Short mmCIF file of C-alpha atoms in Angstrom, two decimals:
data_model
loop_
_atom_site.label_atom_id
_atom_site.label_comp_id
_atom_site.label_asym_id
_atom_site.label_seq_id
_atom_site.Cartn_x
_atom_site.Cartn_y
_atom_site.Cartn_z
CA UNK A 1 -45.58 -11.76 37.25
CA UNK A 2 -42.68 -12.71 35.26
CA UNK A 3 -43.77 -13.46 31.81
CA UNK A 4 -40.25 -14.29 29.23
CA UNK A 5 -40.66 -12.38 26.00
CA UNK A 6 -41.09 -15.03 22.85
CA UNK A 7 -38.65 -13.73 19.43
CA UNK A 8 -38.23 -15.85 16.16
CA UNK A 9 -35.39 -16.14 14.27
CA UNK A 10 -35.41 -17.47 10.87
CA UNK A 11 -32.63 -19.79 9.74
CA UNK A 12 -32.15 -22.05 6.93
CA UNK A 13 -33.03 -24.87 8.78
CA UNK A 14 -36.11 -22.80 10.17
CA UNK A 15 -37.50 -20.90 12.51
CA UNK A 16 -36.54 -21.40 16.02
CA UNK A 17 -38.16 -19.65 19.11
CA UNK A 18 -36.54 -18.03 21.99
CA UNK A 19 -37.20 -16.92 25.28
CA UNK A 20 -35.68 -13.39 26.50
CA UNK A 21 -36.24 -12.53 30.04
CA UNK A 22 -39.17 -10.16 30.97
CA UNK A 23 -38.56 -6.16 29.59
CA UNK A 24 -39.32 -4.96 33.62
CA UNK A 25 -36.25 -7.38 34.87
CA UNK A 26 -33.05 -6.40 35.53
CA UNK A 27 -29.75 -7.64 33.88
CA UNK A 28 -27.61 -5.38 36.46
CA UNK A 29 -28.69 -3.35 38.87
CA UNK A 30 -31.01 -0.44 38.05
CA UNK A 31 -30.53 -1.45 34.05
CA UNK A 32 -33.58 -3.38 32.79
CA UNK A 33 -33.62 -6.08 29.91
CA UNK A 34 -36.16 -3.84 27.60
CA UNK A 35 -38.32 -4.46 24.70
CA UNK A 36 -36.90 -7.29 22.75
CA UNK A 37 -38.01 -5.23 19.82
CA UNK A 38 -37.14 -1.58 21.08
CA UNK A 39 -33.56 -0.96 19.61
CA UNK A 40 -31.26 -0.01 21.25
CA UNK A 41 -32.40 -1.88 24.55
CA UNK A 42 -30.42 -4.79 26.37
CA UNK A 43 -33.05 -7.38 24.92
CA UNK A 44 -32.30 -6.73 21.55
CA UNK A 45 -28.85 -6.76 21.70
CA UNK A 46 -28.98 -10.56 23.59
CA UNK A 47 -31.29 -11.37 20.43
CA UNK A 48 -29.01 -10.10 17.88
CA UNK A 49 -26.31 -12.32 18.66
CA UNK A 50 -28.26 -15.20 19.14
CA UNK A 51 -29.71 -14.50 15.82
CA UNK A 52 -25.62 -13.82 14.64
CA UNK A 53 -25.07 -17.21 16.71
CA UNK A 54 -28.00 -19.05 15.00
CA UNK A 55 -26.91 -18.24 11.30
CA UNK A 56 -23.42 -19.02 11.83
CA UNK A 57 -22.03 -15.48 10.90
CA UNK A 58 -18.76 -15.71 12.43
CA UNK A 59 -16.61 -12.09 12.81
CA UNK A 60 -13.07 -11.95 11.79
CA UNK A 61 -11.32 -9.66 13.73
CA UNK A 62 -7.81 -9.98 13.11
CA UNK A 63 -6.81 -7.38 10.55
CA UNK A 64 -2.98 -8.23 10.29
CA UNK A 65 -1.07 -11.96 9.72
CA UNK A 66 1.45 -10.62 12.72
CA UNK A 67 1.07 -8.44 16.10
CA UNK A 68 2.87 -6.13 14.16
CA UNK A 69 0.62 -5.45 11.46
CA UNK A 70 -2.18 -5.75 13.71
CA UNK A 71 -0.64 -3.12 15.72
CA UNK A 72 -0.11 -0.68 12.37
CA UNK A 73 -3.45 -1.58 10.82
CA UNK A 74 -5.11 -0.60 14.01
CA UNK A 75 -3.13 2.96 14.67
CA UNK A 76 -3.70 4.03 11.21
CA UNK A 77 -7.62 3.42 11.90
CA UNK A 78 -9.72 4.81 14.61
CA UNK A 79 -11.49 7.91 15.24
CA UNK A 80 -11.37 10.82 12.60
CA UNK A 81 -10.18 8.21 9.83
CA UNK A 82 -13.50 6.62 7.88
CA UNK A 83 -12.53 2.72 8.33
CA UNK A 84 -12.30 1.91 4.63
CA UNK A 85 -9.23 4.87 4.65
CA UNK A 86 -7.60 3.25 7.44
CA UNK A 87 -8.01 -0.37 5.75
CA UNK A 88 -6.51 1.02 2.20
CA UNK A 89 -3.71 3.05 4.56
CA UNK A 90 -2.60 -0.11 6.33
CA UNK A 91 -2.11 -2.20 2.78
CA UNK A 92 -0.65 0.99 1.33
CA UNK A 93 1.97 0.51 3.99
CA UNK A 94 2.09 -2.92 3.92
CA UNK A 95 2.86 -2.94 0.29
CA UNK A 96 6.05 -0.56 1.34
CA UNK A 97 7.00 -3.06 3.46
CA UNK A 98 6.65 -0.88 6.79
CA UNK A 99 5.76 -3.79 8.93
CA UNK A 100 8.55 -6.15 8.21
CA UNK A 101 10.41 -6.02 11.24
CA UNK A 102 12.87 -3.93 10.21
CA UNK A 103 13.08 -0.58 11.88
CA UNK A 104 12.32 2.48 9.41
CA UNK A 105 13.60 6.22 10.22
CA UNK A 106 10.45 8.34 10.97
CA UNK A 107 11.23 10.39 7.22
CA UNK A 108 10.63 7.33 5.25
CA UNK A 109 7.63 6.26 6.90
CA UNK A 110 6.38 10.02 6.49
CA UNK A 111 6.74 9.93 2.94
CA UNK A 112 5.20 6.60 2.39
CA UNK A 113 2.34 7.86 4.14
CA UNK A 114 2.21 10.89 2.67
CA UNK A 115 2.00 9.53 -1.09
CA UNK A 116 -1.52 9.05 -2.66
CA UNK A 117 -3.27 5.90 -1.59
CA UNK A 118 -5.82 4.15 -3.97
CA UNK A 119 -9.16 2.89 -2.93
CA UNK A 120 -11.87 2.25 -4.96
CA UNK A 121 -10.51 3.00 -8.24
CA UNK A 122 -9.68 6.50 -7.05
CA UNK A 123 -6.54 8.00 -4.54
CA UNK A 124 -7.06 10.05 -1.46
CA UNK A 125 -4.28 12.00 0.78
CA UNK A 126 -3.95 10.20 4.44
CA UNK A 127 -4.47 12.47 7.05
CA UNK A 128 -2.50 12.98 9.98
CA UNK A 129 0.49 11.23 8.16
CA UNK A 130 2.96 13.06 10.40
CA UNK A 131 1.46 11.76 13.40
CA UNK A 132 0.61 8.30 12.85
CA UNK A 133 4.32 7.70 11.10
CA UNK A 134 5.57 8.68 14.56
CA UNK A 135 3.36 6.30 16.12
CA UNK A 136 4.36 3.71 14.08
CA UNK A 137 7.92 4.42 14.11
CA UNK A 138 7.36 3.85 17.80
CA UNK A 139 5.62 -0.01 17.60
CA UNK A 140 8.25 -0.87 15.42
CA UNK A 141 10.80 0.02 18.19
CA UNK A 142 9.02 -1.49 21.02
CA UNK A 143 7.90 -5.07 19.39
CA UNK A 144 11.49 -5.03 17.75
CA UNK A 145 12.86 -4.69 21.61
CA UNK A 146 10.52 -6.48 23.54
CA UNK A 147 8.21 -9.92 23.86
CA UNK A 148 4.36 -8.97 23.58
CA UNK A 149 2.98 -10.84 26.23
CA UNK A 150 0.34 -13.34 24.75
CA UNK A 151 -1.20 -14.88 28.06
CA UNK A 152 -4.25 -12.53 28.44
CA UNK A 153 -5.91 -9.63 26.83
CA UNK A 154 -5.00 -7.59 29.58
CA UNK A 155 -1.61 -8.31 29.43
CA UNK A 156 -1.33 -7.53 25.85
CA UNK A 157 -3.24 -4.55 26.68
CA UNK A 158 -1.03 -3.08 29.13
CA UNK A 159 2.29 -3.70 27.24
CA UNK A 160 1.13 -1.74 24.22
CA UNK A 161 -0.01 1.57 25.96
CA UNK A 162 3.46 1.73 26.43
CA UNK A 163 3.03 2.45 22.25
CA UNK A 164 3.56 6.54 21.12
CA UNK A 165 0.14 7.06 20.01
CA UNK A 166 -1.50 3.93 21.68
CA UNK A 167 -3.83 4.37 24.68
CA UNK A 168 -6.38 1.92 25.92
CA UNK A 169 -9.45 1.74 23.15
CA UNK A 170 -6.55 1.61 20.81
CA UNK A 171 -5.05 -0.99 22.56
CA UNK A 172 -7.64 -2.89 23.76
CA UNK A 173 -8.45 -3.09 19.85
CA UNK A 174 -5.54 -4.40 18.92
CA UNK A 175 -5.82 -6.75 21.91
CA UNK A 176 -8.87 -8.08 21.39
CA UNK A 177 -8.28 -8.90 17.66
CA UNK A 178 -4.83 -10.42 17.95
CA UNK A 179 -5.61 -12.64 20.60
CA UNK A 180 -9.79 -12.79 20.66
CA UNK A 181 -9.58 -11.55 24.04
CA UNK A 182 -12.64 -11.18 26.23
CA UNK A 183 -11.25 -9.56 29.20
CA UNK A 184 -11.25 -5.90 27.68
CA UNK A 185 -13.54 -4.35 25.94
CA UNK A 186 -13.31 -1.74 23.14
CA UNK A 187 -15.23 1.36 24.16
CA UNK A 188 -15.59 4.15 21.14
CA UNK A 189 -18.11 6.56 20.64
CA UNK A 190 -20.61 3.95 19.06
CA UNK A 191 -20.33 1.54 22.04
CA UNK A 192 -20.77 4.33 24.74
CA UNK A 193 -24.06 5.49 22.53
CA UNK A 194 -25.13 2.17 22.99
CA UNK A 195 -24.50 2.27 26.35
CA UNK A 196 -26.32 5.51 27.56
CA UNK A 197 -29.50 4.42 25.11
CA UNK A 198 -29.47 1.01 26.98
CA UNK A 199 -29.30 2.43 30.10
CA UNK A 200 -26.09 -0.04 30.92
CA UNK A 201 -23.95 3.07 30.72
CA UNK A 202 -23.79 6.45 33.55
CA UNK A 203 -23.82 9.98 31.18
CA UNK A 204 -22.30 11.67 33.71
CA UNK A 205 -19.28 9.19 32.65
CA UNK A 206 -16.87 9.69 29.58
CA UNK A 207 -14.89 6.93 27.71
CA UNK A 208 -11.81 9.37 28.03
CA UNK A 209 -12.14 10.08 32.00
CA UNK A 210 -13.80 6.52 33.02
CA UNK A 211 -12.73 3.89 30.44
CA UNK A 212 -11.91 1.44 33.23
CA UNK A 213 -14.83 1.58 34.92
CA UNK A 214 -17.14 1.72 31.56
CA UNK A 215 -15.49 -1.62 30.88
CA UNK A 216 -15.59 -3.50 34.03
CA UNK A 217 -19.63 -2.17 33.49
CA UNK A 218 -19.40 -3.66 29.72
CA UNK A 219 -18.16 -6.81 30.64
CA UNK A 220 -20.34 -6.92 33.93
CA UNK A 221 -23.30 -6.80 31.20
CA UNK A 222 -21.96 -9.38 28.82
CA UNK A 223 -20.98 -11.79 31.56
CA UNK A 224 -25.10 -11.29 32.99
CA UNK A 225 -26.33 -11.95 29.30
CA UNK A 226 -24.01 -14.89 29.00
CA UNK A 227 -22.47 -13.41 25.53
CA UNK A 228 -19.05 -12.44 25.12
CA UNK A 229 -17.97 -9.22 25.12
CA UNK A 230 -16.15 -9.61 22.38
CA UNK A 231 -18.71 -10.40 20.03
CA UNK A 232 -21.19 -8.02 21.79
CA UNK A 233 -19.00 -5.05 21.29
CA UNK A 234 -18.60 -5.86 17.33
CA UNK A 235 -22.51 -6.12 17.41
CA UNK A 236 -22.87 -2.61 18.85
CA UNK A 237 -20.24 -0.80 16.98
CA UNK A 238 -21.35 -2.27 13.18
CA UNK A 239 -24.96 -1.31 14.34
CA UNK A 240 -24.67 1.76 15.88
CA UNK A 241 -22.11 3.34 12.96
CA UNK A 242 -24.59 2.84 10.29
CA UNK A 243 -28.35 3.52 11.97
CA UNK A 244 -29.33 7.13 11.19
CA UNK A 245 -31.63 7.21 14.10
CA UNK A 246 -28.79 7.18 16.83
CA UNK A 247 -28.03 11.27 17.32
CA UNK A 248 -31.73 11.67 17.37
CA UNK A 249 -32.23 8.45 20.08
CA UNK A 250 -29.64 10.24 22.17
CA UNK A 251 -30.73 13.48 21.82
CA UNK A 252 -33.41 12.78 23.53
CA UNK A 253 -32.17 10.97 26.14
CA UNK A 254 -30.00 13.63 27.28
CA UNK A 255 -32.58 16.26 27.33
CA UNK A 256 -30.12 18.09 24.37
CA UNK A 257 -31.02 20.17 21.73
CA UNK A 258 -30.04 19.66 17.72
CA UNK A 259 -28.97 23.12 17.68
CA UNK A 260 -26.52 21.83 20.74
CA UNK A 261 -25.28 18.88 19.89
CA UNK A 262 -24.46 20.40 16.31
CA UNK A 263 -22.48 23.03 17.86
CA UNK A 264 -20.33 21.07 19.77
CA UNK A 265 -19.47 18.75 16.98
CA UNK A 266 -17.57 21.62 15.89
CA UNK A 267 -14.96 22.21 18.35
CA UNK A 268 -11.92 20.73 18.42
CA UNK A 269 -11.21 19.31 22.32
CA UNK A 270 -12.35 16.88 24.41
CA UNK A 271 -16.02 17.32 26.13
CA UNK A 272 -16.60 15.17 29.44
CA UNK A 273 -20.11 14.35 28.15
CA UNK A 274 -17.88 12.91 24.54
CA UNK A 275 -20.76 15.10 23.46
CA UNK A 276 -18.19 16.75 21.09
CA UNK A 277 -17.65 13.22 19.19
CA UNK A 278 -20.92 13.00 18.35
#
């Protein structure tokens, strides 16, 4: 017998009831809505941005004022680089005028990265400053050669893998920032957690190997809880990246020991599992 499950959410007009579809239903095949109150299942998720919805907490994603700062804001983020480093990297730059237009020689940008950046009252050294002054070296060549296509995310998408450095959570980032796009989806480590503990996500799949077919799955579920994926994937990541619980959620999931999962934090390439991100 289908019986909806009733959540509140409080507003400043009130408190206004919703329905969320029975926990035993299913919202794709073989992936079941859950306990509206059982983070991290499909149910809460659909409540959380209704409740994000309901008290008009709107997310800014664009980072840059142009593509091009988008672009370098985004590349000097991302994994290994805590996001308030990447943040105080990207004005550091800014400030040096790096994302003017004009083309800089790789040396300069090297040594503007490689100077001590403030944040908080206090300077830290960038790391990989080599590498990511390459990268941007390289998006300042391509957007000072070529059109970014602005018709889709897709588009967008598939014009900056072209990018030294870029590849497709990178771009789809910068994608679905510059242009709000819904028709990619941003899959990190945080999202694809989210995705194994909500049972929307395959383990035996890896963000590295499968990233197009972890999307079309991501968007599949966004699309069936009538959200956009967009503001579904922001949800997930700002959640995920700061509850404690997570490791121990999927440690369990996956049948994995601490003593496992700890060891393979440590080394340095890619597991098919992205067991070694964790």
């Amino acid at each position: 017998m289908y019986e909806p499950q009733i959540a509140f959410i409080e507003t400043e007009k009130g408190v206004i009831q919703i329905e969320i579809p029975d926990e035993n239903d299913e919202v794709l095949p073989n992936t079941k809505w859950g306990n509206v109150a059982g983070f991290p299942t499909v149910a809460y998720w659909l409540y959380r941005v209704l409740e994000r919805r309901l008290k008009q907490t709107e997310v800014a994603y664009k980072l840059g004022d142009t593509l091009l700062e988008e672009v370098g804001a985004c590349l000097l983020g991302g994994h290994g680089i805590p996001a308030e480093n990447g943040l105080a990297a990207y004005h550091h730059m800014k400030s040096k005028g790096a994302f003017t237009g004009k083309v800089h020689n790789f040396q300069t940008l090297h040594s503007w990265l490689s100077e001590p950046i403030h944040l908080n009252d206090k300077t830290f050294k960038y790391r990989f400053a080599k590498q990511k002054a390459s990268y941007i070296q390289s998006a300042l060549i391509q957007l000072s050669e070529k059109e970014a296509p602005s018709c889709s995310g897709l588009a967008l998408r598939n014009w900056l893998i072209d990018i030294k450095g870029v590849g497709l959570k990178t771009a789809s980032w910068i994608a679905r920032n510059w242009l709000n796009a819904d028709d990619v989806a941003i899959l990190d480590i945080h999202i694809y957690r989210a995705g194994i503990l909500g049972g929307f996500f395959d383990e035996k799949h890896s963000v590295e190997r499968h990233y197009l077919e972890l999307e079309k799955q991501f968007i599949q579920l966004s699309k069936s809880m009538n959200v956009r994926p967009s503001e579904l994937d922001a949800l997930m990541w700002f959640e995920m990246q700061q509850t404690p619980t997570v490791l121990k959620q999927l440690e369990a999931k996956l049948h994995r020991s601490s003593t496992i999962i700890k060891r393979r934090t440590k080394k340095s390439h890619s597991n098919t599992k992205q067991m070694a991100l964790i």
